PDB file of C-alpha atoms in Angstrom:
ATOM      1  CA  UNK U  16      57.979  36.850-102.486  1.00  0.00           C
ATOM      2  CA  UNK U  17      57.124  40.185-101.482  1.00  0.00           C
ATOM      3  CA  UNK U  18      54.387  40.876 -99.167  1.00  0.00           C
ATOM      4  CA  UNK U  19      52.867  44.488 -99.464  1.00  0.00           C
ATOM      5  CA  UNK U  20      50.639  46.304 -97.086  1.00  0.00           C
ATOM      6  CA  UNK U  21      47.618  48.221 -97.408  1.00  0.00           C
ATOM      7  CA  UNK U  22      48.029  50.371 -94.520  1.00  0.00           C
ATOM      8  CA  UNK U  23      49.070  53.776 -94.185  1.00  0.00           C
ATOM      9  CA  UNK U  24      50.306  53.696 -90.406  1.00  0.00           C
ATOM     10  CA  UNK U  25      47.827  56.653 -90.360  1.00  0.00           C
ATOM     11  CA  UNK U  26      44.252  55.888 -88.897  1.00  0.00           C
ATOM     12  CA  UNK U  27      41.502  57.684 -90.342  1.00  0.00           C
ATOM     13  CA  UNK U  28      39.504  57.802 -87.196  1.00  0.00           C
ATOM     14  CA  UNK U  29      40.211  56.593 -83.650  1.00  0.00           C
ATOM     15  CA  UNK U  30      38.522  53.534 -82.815  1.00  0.00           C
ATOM     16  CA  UNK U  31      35.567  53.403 -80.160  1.00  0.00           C
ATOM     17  CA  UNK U  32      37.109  51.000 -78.318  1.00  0.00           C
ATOM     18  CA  UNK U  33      40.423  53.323 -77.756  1.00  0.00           C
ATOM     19  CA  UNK U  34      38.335  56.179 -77.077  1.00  0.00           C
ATOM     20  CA  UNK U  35      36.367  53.814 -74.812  1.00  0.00           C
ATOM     21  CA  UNK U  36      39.700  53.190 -73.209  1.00  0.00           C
ATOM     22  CA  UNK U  37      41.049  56.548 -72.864  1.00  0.00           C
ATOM     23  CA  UNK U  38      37.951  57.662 -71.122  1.00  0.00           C
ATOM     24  CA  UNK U  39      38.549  55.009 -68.887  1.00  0.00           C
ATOM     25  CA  UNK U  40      42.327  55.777 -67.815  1.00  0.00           C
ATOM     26  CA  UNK U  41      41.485  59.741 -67.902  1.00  0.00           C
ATOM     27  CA  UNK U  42      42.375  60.841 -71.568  1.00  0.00           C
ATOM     28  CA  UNK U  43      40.637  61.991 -74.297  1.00  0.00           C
ATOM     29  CA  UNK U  44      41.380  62.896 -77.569  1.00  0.00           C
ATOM     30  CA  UNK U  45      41.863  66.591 -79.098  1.00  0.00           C
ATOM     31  CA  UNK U  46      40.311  66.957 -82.562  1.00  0.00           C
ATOM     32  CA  UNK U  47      40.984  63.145 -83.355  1.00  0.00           C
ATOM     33  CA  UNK U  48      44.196  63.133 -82.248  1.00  0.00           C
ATOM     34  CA  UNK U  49      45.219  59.786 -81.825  1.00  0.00           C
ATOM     35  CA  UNK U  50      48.458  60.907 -80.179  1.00  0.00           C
ATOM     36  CA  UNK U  51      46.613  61.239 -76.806  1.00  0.00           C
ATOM     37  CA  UNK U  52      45.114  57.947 -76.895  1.00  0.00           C
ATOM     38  CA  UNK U  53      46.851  55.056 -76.163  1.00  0.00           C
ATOM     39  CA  UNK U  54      48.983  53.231 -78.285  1.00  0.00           C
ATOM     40  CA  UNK U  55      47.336  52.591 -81.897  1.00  0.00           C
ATOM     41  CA  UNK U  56      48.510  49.726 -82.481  1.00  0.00           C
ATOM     42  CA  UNK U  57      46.287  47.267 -84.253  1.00  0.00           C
ATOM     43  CA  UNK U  58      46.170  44.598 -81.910  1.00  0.00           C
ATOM     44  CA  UNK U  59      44.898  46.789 -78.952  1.00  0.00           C
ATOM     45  CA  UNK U  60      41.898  47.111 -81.124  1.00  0.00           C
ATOM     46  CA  UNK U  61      41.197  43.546 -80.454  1.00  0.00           C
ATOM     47  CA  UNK U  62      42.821  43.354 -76.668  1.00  0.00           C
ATOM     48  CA  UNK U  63      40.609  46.403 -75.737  1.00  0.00           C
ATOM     49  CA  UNK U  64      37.149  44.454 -76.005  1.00  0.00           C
ATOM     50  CA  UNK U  65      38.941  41.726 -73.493  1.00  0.00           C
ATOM     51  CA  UNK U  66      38.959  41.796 -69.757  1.00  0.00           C
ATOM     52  CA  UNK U  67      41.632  43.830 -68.790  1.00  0.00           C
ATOM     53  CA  UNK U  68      43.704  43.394 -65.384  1.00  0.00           C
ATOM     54  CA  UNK U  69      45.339  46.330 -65.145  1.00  0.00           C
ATOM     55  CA  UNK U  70      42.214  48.230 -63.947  1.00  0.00           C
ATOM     56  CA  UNK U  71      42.930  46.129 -60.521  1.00  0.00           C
ATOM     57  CA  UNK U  72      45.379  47.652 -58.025  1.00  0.00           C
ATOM     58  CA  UNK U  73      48.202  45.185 -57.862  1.00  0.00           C
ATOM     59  CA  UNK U  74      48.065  45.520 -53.938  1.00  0.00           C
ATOM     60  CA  UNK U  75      44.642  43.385 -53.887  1.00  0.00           C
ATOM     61  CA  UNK U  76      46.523  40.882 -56.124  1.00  0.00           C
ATOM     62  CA  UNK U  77      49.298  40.503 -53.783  1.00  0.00           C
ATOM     63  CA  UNK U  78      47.252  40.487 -50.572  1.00  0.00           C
ATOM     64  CA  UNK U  79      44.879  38.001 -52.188  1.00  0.00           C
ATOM     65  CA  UNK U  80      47.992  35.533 -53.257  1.00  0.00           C
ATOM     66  CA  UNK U  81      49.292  36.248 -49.935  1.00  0.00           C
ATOM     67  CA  UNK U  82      45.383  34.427 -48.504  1.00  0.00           C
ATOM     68  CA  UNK U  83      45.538  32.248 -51.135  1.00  0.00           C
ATOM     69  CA  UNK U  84      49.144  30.718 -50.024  1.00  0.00           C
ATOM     70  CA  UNK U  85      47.922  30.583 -46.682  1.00  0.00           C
ATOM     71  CA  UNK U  86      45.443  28.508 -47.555  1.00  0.00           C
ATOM     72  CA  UNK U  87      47.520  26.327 -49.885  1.00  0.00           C
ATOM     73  CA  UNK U  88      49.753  25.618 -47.197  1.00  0.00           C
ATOM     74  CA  UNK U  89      46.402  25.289 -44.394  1.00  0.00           C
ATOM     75  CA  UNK U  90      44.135  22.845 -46.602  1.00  0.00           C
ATOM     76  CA  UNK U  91      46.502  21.997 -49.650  1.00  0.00           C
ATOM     77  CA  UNK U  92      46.769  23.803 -53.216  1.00  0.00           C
ATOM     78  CA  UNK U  93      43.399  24.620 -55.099  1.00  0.00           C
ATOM     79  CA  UNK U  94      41.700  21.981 -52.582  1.00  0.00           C
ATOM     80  CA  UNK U  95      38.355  23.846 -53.682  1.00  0.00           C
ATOM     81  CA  UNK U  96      38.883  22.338 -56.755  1.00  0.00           C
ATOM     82  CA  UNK U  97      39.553  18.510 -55.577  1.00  0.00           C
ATOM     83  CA  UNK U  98      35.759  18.202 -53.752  1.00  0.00           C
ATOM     84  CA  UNK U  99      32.483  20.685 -54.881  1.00  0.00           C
ATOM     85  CA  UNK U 100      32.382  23.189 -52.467  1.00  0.00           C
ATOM     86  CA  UNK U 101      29.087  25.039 -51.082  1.00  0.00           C
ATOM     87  CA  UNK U 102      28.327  28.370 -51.626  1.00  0.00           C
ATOM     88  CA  UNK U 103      27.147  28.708 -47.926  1.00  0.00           C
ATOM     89  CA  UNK U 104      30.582  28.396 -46.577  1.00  0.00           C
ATOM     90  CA  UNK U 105      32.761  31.074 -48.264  1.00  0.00           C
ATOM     91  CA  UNK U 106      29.559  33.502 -48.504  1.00  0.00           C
ATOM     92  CA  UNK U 107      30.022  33.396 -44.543  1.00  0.00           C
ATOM     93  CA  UNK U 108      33.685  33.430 -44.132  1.00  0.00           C
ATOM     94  CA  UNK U 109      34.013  36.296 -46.477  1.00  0.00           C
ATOM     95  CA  UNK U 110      30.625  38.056 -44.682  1.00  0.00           C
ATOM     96  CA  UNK U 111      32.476  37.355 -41.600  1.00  0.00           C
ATOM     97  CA  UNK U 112      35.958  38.524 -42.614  1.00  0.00           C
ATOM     98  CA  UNK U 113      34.102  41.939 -43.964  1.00  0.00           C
ATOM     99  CA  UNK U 114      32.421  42.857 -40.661  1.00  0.00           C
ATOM    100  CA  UNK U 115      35.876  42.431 -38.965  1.00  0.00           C
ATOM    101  CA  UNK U 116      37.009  44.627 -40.715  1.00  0.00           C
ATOM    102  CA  UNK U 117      34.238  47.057 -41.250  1.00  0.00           C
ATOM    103  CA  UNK U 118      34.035  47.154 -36.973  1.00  0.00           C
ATOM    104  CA  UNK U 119      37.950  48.303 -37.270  1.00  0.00           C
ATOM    105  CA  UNK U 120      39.792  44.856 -37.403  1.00  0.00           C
ATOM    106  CA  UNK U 121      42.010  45.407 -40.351  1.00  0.00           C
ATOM    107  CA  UNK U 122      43.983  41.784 -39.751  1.00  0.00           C
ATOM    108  CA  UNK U 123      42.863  38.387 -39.130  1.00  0.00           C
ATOM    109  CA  UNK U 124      44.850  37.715 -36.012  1.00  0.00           C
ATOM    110  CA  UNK U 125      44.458  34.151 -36.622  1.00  0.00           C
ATOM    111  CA  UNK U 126      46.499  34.494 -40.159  1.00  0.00           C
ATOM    112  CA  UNK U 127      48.040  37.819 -39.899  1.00  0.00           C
ATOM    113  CA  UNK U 128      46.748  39.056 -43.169  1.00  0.00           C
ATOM    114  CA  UNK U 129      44.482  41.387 -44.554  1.00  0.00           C
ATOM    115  CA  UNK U 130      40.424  40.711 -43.787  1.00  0.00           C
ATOM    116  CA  UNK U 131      39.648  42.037 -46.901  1.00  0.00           C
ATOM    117  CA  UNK U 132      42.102  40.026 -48.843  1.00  0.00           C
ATOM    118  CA  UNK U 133      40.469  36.962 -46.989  1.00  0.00           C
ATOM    119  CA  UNK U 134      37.323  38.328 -49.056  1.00  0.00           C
ATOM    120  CA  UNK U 135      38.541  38.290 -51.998  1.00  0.00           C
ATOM    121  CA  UNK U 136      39.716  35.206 -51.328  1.00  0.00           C
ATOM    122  CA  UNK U 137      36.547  33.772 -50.529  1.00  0.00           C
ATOM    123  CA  UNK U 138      35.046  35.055 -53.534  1.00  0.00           C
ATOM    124  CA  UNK U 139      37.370  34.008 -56.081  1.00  0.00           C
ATOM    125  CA  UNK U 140      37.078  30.646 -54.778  1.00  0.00           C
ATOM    126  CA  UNK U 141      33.417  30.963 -55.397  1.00  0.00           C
ATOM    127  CA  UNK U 142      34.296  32.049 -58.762  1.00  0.00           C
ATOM    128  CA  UNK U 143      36.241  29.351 -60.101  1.00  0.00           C
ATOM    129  CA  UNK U 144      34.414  26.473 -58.632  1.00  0.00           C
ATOM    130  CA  UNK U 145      31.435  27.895 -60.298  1.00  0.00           C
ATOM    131  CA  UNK U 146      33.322  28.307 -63.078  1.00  0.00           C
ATOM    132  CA  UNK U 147      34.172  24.662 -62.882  1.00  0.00           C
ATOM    133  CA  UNK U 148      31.197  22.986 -61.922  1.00  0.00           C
ATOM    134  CA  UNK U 149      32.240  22.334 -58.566  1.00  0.00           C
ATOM    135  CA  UNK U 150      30.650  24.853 -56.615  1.00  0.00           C
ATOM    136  CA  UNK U 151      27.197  23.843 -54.501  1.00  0.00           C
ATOM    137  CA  UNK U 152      24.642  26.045 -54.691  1.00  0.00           C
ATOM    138  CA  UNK U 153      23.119  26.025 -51.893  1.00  0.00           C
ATOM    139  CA  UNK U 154      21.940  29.363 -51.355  1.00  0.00           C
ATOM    140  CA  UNK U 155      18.604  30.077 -49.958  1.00  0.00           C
ATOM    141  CA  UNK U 156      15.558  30.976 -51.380  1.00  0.00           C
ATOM    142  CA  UNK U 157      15.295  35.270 -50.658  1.00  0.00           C
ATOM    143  CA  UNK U 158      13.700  37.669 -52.068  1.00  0.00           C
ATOM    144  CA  UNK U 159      15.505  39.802 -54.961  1.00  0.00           C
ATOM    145  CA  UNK U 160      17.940  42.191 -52.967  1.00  0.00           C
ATOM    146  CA  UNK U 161      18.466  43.930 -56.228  1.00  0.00           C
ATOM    147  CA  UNK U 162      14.487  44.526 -56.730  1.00  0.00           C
ATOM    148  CA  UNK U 163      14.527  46.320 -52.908  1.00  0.00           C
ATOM    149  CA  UNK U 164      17.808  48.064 -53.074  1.00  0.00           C
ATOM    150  CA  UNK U 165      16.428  49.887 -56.279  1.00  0.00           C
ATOM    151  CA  UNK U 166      12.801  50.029 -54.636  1.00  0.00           C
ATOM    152  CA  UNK U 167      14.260  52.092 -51.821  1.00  0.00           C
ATOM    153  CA  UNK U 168      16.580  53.472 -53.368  1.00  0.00           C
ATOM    154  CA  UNK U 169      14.057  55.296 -55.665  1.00  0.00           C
ATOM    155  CA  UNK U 170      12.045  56.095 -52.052  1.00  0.00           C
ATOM    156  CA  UNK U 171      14.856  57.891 -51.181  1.00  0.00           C
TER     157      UNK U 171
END
């Protein structure tokens, strides 16, 4: 059996979602070119509309394992995910974590590792147990800080 295909290897116009792309990593094409796009290759077409990880700087994944390890070995592996966990309490750590370091403290001197990877600590475990199921809201009722960040910032 002989399988033929239809395609050319030539595209007749660049995709939105590679020119979408290209944009995003700084090139563009030049009269269609798809030579200064990245790589045609059909299956980007479909991996382009995914989330892609490679717009985050592999330092913040490292400094976040290196949290996340800590805390494996502090409270025992993905122990958010054994009991439902409130929001309240990794909101404030990670608040906490961010105004040490935004008043100069770059390390948690009771870890030894990055505040902000503590953050994004913090907030990833709010991810995934919301995610989950697990994760308590128990937020309180505020007013809509996006309504009054756009109200003043119009003011401004």
């Amino acid at each position: 059996m002989t399988i033929e295909s239809k395609d050319t290897g030539c595209l007749s116009a660049i995709p939105t979602e590679l020119r979408a792309l290209g944009s995003a990593i700084g090139i563009t094409a030049s009269n269609d070119n798809p030579a200064h796009l990245p790589s045609t290759n059909p299956k980007r077409a479909f991996g382009v509309r995914k989330p892609s990880a490679q717009f985050i700087p592999p330092v913040a994944i490292i400094e976040e394992s290196a949290v996340m390890a800590l805390g494996a070995a502090k409270y025992g592996a993905f122990n958010w995910q054994d009991d439902p966990v409130d929001a309240t309490t990794y909101y404030s750590a990670a608040i906490r974590h961010l105004l040490q370091w935004f008043s100069g403290e770059d390390v948690d001197p009771e870890s030894g590792a990055s505040h902000l990877a503590h953050v994004r600590a913090c907030m990833g475990i709010i991810l995934d147990a919301q995610a989950t199921g697990s994760l308590i809201d128990d937020r309180p009722r505020c007013g809509s800080a996006g309504e009054v960040i756009k109200r003043l910032s119009a003011a401004a």
